[in-house]
PDB file of C-alpha atoms in Angstrom:
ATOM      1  CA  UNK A   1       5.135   7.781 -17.730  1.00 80.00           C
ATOM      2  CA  UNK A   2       7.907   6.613 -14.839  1.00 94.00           C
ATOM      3  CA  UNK A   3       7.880   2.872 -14.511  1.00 96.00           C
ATOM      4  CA  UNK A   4       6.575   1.426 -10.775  1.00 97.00           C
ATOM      5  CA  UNK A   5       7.575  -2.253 -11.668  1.00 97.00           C
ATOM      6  CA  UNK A   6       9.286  -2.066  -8.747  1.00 97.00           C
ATOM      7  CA  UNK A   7       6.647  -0.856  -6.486  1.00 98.00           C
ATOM      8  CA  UNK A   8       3.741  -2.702  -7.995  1.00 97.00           C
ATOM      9  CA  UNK A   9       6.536  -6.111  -7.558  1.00 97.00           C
ATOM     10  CA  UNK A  10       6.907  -4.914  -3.730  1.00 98.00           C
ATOM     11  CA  UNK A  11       3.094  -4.408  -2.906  1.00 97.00           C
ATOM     12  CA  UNK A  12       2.765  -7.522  -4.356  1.00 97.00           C
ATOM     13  CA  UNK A  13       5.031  -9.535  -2.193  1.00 98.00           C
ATOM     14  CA  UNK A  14       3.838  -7.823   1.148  1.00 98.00           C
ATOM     15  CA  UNK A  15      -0.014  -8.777  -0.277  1.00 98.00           C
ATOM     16  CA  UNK A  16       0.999 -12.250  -0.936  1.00 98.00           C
ATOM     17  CA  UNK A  17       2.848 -12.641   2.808  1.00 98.00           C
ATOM     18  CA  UNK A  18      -0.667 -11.305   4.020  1.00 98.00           C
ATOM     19  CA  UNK A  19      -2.703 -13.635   2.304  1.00 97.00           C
ATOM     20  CA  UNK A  20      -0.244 -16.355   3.417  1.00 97.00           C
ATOM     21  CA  UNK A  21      -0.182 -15.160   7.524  1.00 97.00           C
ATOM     22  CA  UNK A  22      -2.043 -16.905   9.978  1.00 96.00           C
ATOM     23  CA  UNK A  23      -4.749 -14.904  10.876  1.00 96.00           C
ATOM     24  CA  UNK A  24      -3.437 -14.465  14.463  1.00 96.00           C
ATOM     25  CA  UNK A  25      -0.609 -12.305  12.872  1.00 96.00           C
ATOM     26  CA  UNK A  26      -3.713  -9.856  10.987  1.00 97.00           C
ATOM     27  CA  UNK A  27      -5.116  -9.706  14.376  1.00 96.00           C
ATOM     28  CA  UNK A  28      -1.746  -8.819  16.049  1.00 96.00           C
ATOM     29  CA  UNK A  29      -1.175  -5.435  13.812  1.00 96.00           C
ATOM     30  CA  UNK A  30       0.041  -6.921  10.324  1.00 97.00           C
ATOM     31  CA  UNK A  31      -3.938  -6.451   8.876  1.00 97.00           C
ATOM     32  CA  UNK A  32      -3.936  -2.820  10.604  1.00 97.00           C
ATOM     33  CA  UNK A  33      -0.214  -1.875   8.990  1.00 97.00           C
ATOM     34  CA  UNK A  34      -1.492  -2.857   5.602  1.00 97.00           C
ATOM     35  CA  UNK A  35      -4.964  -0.805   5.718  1.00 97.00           C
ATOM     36  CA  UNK A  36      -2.667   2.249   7.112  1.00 97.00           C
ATOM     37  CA  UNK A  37      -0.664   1.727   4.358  1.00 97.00           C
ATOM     38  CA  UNK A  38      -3.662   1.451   1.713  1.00 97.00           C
ATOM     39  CA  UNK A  39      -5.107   4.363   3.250  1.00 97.00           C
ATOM     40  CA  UNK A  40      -1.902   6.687   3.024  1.00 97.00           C
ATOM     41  CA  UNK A  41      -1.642   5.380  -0.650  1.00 97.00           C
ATOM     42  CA  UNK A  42      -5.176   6.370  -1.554  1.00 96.00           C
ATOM     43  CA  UNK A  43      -4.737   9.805   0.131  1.00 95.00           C
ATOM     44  CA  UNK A  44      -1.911  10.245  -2.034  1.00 96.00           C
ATOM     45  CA  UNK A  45      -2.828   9.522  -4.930  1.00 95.00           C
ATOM     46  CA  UNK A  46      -6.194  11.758  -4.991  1.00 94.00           C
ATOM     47  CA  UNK A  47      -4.176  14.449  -3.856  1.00 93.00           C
ATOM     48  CA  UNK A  48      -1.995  13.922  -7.015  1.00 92.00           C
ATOM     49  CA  UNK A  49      -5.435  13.812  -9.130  1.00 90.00           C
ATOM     50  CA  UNK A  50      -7.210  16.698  -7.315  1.00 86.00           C
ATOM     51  CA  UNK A  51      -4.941  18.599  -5.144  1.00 79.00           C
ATOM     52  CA  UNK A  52      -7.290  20.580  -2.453  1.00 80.00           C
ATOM     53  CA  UNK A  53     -10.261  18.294  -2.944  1.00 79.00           C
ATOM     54  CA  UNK A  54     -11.428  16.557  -0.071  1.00 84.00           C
ATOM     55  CA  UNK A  55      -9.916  13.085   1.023  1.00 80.00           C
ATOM     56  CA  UNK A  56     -12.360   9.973   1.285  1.00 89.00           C
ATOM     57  CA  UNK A  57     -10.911   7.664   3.466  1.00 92.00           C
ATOM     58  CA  UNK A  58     -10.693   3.890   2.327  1.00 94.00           C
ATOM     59  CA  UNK A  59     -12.761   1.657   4.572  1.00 96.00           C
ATOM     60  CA  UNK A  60     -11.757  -0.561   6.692  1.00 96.00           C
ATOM     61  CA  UNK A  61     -13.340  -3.887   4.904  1.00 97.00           C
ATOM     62  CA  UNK A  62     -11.776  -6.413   7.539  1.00 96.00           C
ATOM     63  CA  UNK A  63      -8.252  -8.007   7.977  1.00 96.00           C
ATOM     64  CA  UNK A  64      -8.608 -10.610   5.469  1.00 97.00           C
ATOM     65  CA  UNK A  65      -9.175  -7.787   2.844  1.00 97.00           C
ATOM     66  CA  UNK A  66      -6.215  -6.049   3.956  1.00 97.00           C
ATOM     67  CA  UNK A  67      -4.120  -7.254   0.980  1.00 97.00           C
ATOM     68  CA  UNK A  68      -6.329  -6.678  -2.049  1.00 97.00           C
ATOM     69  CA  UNK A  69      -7.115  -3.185  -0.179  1.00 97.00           C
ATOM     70  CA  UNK A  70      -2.917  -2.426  -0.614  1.00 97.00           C
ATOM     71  CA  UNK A  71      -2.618  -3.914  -3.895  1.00 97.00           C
ATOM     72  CA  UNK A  72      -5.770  -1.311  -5.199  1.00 96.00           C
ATOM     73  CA  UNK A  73      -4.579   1.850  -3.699  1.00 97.00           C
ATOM     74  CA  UNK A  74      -0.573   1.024  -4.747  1.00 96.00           C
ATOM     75  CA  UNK A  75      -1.926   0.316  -8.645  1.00 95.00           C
ATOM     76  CA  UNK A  76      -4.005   3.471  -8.615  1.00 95.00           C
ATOM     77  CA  UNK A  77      -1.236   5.355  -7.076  1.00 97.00           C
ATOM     78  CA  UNK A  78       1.156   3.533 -10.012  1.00 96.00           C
ATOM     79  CA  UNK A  79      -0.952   5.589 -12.689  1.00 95.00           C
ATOM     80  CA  UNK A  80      -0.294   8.763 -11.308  1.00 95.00           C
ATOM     81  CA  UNK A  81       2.895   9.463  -9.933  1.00 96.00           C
ATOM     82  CA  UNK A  82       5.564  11.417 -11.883  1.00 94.00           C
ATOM     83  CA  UNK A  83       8.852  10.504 -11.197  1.00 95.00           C
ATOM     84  CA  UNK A  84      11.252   8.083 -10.142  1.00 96.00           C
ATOM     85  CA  UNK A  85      11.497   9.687  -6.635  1.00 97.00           C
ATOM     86  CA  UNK A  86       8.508   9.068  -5.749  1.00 97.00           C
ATOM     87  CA  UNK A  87       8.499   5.525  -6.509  1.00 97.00           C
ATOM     88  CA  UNK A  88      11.631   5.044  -4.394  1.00 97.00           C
ATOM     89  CA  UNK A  89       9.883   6.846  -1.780  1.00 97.00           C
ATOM     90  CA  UNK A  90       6.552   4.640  -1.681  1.00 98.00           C
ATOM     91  CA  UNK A  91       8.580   1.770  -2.129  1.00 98.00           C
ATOM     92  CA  UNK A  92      10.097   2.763   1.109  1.00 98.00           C
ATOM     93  CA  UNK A  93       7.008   3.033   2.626  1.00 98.00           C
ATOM     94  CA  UNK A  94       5.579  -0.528   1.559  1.00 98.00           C
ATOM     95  CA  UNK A  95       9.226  -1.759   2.761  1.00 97.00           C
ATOM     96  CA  UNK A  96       8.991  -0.345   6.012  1.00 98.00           C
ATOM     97  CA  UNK A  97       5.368  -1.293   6.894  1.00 97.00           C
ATOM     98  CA  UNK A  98       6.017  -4.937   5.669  1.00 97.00           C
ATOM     99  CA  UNK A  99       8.794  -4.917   8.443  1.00 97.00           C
ATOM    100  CA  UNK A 100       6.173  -3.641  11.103  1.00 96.00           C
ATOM    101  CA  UNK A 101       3.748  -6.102  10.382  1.00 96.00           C
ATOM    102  CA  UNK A 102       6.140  -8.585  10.912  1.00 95.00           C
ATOM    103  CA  UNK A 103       5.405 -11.116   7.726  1.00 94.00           C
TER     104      UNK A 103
END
């Protein structure tokens, strides 16, 4: 099992930042970053599970869910990658789209 401290510890700072942003910021982009992000999360971690099955897309369950939506498809993800690559590499992700929603 790799450890994704470090990921779950990231996901959890850009969650918290959402909670904590006006909610003219989730309207301006930060909301839509973090459901992109959940969303490219989920879709990685089923294809880990059940590469070639069909992808079911996370809903969109509204801005102010945006957070808890990130912080369930990084700690479902956490249980099923494989190596320490591929935690640096989704931390990189959450890193980036923190930056682009701008909190």
């Amino acid at each position: 099992m790799v450890d994704t401290t470090r990921l779950c510890r990231a996901v959890d700072h850009f969650a918290d930042r959402l909670r904590a942003a006006p909610q003219s910021r989730l309207q301006r982009g930060a909301a839509a970053e973090a459901l992109g992000l959940a969303r490219e999360f989920a879709r990685w971690a089923q294809d880990l599970e059940a590469s070639g099955a069909e992808p079911r897309e996370m809903p969109d369950a509204g801005m102010f869910a945006a957070a808890d939506q990130i912080t369930v498809a990084v700690h479902d993800l956490a249980l099923v990658l494989t190596d320490e690559g591929q935690v640096d590499d989704a931390v990189q992700l959450v890193e980036e789209a923190q930056k682009r929603a701008g909190v």
